[in-house]
Coordinates of C-alpha atoms in Angstrom, one line a residue:
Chain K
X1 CA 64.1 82.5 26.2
X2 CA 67.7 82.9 25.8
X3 CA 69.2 84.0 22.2
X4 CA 72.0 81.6 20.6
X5 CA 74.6 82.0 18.5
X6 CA 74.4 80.3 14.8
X7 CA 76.5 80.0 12.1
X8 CA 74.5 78.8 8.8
X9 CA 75.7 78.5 5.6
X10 CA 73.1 79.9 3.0
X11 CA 74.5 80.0 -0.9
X12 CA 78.0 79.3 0.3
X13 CA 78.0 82.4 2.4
X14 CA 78.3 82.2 6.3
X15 CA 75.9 84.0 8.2
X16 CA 76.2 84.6 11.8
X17 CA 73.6 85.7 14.0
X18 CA 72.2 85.4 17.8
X19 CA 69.1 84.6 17.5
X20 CA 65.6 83.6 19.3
X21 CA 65.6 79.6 19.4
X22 CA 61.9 79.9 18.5
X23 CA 63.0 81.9 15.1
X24 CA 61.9 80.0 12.1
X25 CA 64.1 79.5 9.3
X26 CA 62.2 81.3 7.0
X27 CA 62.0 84.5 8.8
X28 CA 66.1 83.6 9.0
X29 CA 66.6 83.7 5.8
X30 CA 64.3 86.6 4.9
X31 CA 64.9 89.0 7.6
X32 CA 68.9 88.3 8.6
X33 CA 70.4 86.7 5.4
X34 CA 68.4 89.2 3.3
X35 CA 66.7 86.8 0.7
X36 CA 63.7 87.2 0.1
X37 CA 63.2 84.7 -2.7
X38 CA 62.2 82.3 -0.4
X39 CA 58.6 82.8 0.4
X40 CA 56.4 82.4 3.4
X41 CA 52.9 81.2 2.4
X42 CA 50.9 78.6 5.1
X43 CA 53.8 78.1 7.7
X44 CA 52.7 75.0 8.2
X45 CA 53.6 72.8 5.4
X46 CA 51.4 72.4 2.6
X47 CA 51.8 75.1 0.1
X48 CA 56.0 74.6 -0.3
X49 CA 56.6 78.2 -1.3
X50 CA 59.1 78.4 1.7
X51 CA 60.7 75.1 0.0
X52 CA 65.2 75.5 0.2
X53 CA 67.4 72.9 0.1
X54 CA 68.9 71.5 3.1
X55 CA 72.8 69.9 2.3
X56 CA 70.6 69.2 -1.1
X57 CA 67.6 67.8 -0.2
X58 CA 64.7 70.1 -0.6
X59 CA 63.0 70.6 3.1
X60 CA 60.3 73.1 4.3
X61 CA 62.7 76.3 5.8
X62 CA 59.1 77.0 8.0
X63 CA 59.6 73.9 9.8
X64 CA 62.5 74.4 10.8
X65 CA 64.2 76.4 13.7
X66 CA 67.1 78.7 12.4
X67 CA 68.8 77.3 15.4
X68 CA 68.7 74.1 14.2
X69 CA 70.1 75.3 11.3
X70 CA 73.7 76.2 13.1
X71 CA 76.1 74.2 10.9
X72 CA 74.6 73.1 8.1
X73 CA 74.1 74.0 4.6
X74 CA 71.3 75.5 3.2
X75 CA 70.5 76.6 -0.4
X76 CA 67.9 79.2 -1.6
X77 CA 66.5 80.4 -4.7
X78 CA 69.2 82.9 -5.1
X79 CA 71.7 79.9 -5.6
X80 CA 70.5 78.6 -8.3
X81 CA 71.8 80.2 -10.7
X82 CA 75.6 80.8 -11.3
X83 CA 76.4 84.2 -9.9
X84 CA 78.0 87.2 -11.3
X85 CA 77.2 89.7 -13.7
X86 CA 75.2 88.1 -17.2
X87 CA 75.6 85.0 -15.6
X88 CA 73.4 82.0 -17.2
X89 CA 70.3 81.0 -15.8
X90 CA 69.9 77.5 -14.8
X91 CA 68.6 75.2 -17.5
X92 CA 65.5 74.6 -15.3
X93 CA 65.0 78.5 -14.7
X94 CA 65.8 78.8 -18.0
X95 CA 62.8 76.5 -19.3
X96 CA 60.6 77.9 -16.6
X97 CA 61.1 81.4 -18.3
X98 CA 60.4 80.0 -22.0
X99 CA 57.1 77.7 -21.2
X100 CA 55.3 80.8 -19.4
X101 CA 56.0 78.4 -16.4
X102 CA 56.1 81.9 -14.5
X103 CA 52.6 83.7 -13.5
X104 CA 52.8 85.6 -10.2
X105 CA 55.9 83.8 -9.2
X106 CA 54.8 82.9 -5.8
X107 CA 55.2 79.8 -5.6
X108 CA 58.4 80.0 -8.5
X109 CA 61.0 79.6 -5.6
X110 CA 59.7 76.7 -4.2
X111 CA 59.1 74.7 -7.4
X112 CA 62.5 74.9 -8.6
X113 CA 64.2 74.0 -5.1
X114 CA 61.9 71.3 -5.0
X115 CA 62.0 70.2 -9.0
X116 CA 66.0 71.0 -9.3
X117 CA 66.1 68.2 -6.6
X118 CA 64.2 65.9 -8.5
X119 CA 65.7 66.4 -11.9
X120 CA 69.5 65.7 -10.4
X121 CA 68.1 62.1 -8.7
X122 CA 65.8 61.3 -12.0
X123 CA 67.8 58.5 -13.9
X124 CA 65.8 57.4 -16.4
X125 CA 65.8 60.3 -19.6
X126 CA 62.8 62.6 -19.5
X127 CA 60.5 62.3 -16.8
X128 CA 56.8 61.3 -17.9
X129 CA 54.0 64.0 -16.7
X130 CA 52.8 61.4 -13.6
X131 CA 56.4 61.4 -12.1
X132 CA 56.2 65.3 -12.4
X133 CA 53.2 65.7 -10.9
X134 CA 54.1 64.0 -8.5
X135 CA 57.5 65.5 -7.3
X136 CA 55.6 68.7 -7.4
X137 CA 52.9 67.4 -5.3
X138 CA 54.2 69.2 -1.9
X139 CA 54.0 72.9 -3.9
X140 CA 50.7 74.4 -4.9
X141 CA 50.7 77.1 -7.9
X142 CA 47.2 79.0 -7.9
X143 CA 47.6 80.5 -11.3
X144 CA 49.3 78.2 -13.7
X145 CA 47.1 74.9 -14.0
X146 CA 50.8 73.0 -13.6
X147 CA 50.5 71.9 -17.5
X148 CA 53.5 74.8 -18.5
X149 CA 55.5 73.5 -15.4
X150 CA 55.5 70.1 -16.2
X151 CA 56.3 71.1 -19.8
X152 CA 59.4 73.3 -18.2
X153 CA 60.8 70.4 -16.0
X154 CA 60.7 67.6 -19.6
X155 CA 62.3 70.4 -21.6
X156 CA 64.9 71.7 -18.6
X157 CA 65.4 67.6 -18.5
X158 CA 66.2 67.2 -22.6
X159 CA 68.4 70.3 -22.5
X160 CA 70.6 68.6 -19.1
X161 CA 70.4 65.1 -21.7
X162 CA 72.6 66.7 -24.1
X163 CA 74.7 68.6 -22.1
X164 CA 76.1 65.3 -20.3
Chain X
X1 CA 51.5 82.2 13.1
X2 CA 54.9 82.2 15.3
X3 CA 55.5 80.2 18.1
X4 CA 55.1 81.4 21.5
X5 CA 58.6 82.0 23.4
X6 CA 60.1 78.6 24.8
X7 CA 63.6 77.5 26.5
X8 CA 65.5 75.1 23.8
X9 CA 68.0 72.4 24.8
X10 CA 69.4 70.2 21.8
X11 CA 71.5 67.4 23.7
X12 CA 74.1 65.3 21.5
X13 CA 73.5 61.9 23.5
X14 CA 70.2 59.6 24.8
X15 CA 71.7 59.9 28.3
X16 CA 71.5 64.1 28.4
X17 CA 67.7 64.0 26.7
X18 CA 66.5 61.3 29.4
X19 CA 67.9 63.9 32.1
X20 CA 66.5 66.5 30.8
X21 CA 63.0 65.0 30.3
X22 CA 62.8 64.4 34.1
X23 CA 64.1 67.5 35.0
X24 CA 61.4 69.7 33.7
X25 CA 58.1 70.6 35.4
X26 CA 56.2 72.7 32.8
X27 CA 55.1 71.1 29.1
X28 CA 58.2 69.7 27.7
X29 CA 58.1 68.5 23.8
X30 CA 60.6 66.6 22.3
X31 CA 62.0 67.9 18.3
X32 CA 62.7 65.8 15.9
X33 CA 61.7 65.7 12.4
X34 CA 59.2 68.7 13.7
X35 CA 56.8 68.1 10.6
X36 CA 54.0 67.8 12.9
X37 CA 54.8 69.8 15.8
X38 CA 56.5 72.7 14.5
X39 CA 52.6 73.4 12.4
X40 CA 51.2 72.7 15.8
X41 CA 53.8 75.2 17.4
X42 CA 53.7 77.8 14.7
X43 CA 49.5 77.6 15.4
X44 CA 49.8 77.8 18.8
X45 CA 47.9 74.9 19.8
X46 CA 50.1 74.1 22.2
X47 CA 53.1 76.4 23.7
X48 CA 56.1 74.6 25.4
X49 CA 58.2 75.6 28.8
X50 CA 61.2 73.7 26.8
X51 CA 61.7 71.8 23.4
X52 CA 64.1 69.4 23.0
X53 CA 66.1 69.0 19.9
X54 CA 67.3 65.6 19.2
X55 CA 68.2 66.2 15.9
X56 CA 72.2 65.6 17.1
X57 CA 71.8 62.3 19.3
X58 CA 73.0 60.2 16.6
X59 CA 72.7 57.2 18.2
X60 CA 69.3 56.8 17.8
X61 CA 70.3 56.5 13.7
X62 CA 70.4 53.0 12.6
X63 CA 68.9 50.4 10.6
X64 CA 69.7 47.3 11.6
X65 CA 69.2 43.1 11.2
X66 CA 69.4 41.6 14.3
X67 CA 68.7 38.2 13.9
X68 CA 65.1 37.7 13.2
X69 CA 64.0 41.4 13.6
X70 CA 64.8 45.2 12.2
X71 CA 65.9 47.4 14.7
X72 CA 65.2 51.0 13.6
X73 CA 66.3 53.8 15.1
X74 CA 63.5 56.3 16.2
X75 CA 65.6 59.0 14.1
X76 CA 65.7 57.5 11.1
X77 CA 63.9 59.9 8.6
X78 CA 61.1 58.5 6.8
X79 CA 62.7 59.5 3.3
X80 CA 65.8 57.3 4.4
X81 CA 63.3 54.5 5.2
X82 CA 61.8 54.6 1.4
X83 CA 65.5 54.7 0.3
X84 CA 66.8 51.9 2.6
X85 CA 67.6 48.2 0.6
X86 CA 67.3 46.6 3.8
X87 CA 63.8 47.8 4.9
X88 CA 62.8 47.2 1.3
X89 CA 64.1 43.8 1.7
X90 CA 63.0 42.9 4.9
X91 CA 59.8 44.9 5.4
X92 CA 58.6 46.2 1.8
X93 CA 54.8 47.4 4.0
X94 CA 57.1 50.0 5.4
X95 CA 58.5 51.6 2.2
X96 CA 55.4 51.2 0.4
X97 CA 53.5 53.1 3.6
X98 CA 55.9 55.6 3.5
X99 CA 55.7 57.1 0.1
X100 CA 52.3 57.5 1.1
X101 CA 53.6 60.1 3.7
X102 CA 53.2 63.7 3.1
X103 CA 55.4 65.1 0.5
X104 CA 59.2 64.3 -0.8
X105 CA 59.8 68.1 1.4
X106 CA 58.1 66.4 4.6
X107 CA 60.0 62.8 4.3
X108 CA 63.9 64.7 3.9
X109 CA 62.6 65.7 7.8
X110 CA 59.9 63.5 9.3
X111 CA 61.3 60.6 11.3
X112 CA 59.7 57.1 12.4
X113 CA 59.9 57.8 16.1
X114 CA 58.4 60.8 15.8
X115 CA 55.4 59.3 13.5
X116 CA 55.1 56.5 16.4
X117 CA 54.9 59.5 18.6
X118 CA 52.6 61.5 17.5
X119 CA 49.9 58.7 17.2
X120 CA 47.6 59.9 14.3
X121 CA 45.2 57.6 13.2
X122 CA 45.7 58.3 9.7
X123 CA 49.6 57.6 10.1
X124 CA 50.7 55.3 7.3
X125 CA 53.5 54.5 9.0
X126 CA 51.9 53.4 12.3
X127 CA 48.9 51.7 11.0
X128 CA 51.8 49.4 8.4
X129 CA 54.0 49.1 12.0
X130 CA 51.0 47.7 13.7
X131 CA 50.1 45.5 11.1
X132 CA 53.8 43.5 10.9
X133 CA 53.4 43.7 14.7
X134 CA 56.2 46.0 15.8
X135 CA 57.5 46.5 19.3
X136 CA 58.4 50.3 20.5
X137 CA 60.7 50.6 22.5
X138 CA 60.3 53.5 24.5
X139 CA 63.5 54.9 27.4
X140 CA 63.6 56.9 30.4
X141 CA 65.7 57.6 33.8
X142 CA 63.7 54.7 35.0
X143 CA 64.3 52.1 32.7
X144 CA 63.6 51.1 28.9
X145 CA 60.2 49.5 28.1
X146 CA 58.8 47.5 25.6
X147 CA 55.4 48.2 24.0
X148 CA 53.6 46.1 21.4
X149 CA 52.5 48.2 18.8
X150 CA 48.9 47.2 18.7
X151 CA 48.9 48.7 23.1
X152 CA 50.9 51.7 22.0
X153 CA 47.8 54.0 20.7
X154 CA 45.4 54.9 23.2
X155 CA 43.0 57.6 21.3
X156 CA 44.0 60.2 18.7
X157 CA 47.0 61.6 19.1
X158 CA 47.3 60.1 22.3
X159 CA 49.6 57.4 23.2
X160 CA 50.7 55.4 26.3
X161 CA 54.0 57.1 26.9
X162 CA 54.7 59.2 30.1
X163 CA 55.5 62.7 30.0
X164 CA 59.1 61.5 30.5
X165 CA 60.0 58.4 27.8
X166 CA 61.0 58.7 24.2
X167 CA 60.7 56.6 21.5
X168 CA 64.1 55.1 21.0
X169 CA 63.4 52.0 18.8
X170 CA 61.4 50.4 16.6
X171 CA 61.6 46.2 16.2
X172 CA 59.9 45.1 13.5
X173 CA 59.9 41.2 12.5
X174 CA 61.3 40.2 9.6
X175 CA 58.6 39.3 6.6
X176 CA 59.9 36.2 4.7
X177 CA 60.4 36.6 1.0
X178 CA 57.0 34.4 0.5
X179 CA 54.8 36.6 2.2
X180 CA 52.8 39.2 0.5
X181 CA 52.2 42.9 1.6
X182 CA 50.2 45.8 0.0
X183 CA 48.9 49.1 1.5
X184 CA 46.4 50.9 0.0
X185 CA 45.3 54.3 0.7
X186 CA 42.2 56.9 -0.5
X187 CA 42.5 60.5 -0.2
X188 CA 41.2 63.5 -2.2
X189 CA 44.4 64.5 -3.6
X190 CA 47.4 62.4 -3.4
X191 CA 49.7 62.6 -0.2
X192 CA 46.7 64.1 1.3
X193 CA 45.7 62.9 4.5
X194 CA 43.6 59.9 4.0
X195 CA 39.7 59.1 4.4
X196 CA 40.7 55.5 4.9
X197 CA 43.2 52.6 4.1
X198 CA 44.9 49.3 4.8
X199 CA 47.7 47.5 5.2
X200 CA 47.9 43.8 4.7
X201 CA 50.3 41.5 5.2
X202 CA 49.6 37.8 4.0
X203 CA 50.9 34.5 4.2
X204 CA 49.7 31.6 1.8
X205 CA 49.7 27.9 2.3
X206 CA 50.9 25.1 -0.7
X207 CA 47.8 24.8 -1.7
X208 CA 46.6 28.7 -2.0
X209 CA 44.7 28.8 1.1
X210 CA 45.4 31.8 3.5
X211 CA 47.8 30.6 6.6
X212 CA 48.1 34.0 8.0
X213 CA 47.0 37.6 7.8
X214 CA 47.4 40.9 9.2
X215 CA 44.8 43.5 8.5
X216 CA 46.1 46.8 9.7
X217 CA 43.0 49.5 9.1
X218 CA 44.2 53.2 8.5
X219 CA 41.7 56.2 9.4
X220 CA 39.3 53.8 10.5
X221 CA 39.2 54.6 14.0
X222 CA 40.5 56.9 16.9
X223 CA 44.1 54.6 16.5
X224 CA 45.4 52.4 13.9
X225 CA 43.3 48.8 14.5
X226 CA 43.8 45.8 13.5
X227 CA 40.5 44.0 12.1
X228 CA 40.9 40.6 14.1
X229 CA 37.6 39.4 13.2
X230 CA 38.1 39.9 9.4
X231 CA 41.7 38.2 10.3
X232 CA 40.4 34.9 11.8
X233 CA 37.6 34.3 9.2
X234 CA 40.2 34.3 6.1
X235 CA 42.3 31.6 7.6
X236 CA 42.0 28.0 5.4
X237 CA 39.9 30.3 2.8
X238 CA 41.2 30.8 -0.4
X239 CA 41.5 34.4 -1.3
X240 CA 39.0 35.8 -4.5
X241 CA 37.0 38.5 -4.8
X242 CA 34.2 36.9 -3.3
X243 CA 35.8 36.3 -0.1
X244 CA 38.1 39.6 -0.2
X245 CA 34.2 41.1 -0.1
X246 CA 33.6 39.5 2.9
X247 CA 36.5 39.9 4.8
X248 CA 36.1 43.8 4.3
X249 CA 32.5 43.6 5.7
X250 CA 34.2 41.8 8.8
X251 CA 37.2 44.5 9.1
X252 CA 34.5 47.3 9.5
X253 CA 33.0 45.7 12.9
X254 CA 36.7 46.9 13.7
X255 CA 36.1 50.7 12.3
X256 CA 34.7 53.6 14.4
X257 CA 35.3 56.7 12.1
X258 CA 35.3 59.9 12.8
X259 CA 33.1 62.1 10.5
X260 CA 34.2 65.5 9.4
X261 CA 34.0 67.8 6.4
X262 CA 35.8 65.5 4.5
X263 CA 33.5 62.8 5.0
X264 CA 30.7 61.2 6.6
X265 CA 31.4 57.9 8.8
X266 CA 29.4 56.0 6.3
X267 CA 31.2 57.6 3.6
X268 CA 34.8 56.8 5.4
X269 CA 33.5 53.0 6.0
X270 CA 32.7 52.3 2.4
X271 CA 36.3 54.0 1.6
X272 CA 38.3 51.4 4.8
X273 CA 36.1 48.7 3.1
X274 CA 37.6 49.1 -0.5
X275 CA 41.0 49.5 0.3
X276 CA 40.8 46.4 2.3
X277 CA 39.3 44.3 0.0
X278 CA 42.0 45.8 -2.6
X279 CA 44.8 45.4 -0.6
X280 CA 44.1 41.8 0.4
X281 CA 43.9 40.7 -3.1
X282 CA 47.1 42.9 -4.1
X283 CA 49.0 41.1 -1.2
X284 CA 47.5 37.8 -2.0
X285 CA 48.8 38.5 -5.6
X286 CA 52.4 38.9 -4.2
X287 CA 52.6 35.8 -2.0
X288 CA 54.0 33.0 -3.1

């Protein structure tokens, strides 16, 4: 198996690397770029903790090769919010922190990739608890029950409401 | 859970994938969406010689009217189908199928050809292309085919193309406006694989009677079936619960399930037979 060269944008930082076509993203991400944010639970789908965004659209990063990453734009938990010292977190973070939203934080990364995705194409004021449920379908939480994440998303939604 | 060591080729056009399919002699897998191979790779249940990423041919990317069918590329990502105005206009079965389909994470990837492809019988997306009788069309070095959907699935998993074709296209005939779809799934959680479900297309006379169906049966059976039997009894009948009963009895002569921990084949019968009879009065609801 012949290593290539790739060139992947992760949090608008380029990282080059030769790598092992049959490297997955995840362990791309984790071992090369260094962030570790981005979990790696089932490697095979279901559990979305290795959920990023791929040029904004939240995809699973173990399904993917890292070669076929060369090019494109990926962002991780670590993007989120802005960066910089005392810098903000993002209103959905944010909400996540105040409704106890946040147990173990496994599964954390995932969710807000996935829900920060959902909240930006959600036109229609505060998403009811079904359409949550839902978007969050693809990302199992073992401690939590859900009920503080859904509660996170409608209040991260309200606070985005009056800031536009 | 890595994948085994493989050589990896992504080719940018239909012409370099075709050559490269017939050049190989070991196992030889094409990539596309990889939402069900790269699982099947990371497990190794099977390890390629060579992948072959088509991610970059782009010309297998299109939706497209031509005349009285959809052309759909074999690329087209299944979260691009749910979004598209013109399969919602011209084949609504497909985007209602579709949302059925894994998770938002798995439709930003997963691509029609490759659901075609990988021939499960619990695909929503096959059993609804079967059902509004799509063609695949399938290319090689030796020439492009056509293949009625309802010869395409041979057993689970299993379909009729050669260790050399691709699926390129998908033709799908137009549904008029007056026609009346629905699909209808069970499964234990939601976007969890299904124990069983249909899709219906229907087609009503003036006077209310049923001029045409299509009972596509998901789950049901090693491949997506149609339930022909079921079909031909609802024509001239008008459609109640009475006779939706009935025709749901009739569409499990077509069912052969496959029992597992998830449920017994008596269990997954009674399921296929539920969604059918809801689905055929849900689509019988929608014709006009």
């Amino acid at each position: 198996m012949r290593d290539r060269s790739i060139s992947v944008r992760i949090n608008d930082h380029t990282h080059d690397a030769k790598v092992e076509p049959r490297m997955l993203l995840t362990d791309f991400i984790r071992e090369y770029a260094g962030l570790t944010g981005t979990r790696v639970g089932c490697e095979h789908g279901v559990c979305g903790s290795c959920t990023v965004q791929l040029n904004g659209r939240p995809i699973r990063a173990c399904l993917m090769l890292a070669v076929q990453a060369n090019g494109e734009d990926i962002r991780t938990i670590e993007g989120l919010a802005q960066s910089g010292e005392g810098a903000a977190l993002d209103p959905l973070q944010q909400a996540f922190h105040e409704t106890g939203a946040v147990q173990c934080g496994f599964c954390t990364p995932g969710m807000l990739m996935t829900l920060d995705a959902f909240l930006r194409d959600y036109h229609g004021g505060i998403p009811d608890e079904q359409s949550i449920r839902v978007a969050i379908g693809g990302n199992i939480c073992r401690c939590t029950g859900y009920q503080n994440i859904i509660k996170a998303v409608q209040v991260a939604a309200s606070v985005l409401a009056v800031s536009h | 859970m890595k994948p085994a060591a493989f050589e990896y080729a992504d080719p940018a056009s239909l012409r370099e994938t075709l050559d490269l399919l017939t050049a190989d002699k070991g196992i030889v897998k094409i990539l596309a969406g990889g939402q069900s191979l790269v699982p099947i790779l990371n497990f190794r249940l099977v390890q390629v010689d060579r992948l072959i990423d088509i991610n970059n041919v782009g010309e297998l990317d299109y939706i497209r009217h031509d005349g009285e069918v959809l052309r759909i590329g074999a690329l087209v990502r299944q979260a691009d189908l749910e979004r598209s105005v013109a399969v919602a206009s011209a084949a609504s079965l497909l985007v209602e199928a579709v949302g059925y389909v894994g998770h938002p994470q798995i439709r930003n990837r997963g691509t029609i050809g490759g659901a075609v492809a990988h021939g499960d019988p619990a695909g929503e997306l096959a059993t609804a292309l079967v059902a509004l009788n799509a063609t695949f069309h399938v290319d090689s070095t030796r020439g492009r085919r056509a293949v009625p959907s309802r010869d395409f699935f041979l057993t689970a998993l299993t379909t009729c193309l050669e260790a050399d074709e691709i699926v390129v296209e998908i033709e799908v005939p137009i549904v008029p406006q007056e026609s009346g779809c629905a699909f209808v799934e069970f499964a234990p959680r939601h976007n969890d694989f299904a124990l069983g479900g249909a899709a219906v297309r229907l087609d009503r006379d003036e006077d209310g009677s049923v001029r045409n169906v299509a009972i596509g049966l998901l789950a049901a059976a090693p491949t997506p079936v149609r339930a022909d039997e079921a079909e031909m009894w609802l024509l001239g009948r008008m459609l109640d619960a009475k006779s939706a009963r009935h025709a749901a009895e009739l569409a499990l002569t077509a069912a052969d399930p496959t029992a597992d921990v998830q449920g017994s084949a008596g269990f997954r019968c009674e399921v296929v037979g539920a969604m059918v009879r809801r689905a055929l009065l849900v689509a019988n609801e929608r014709a006009t």
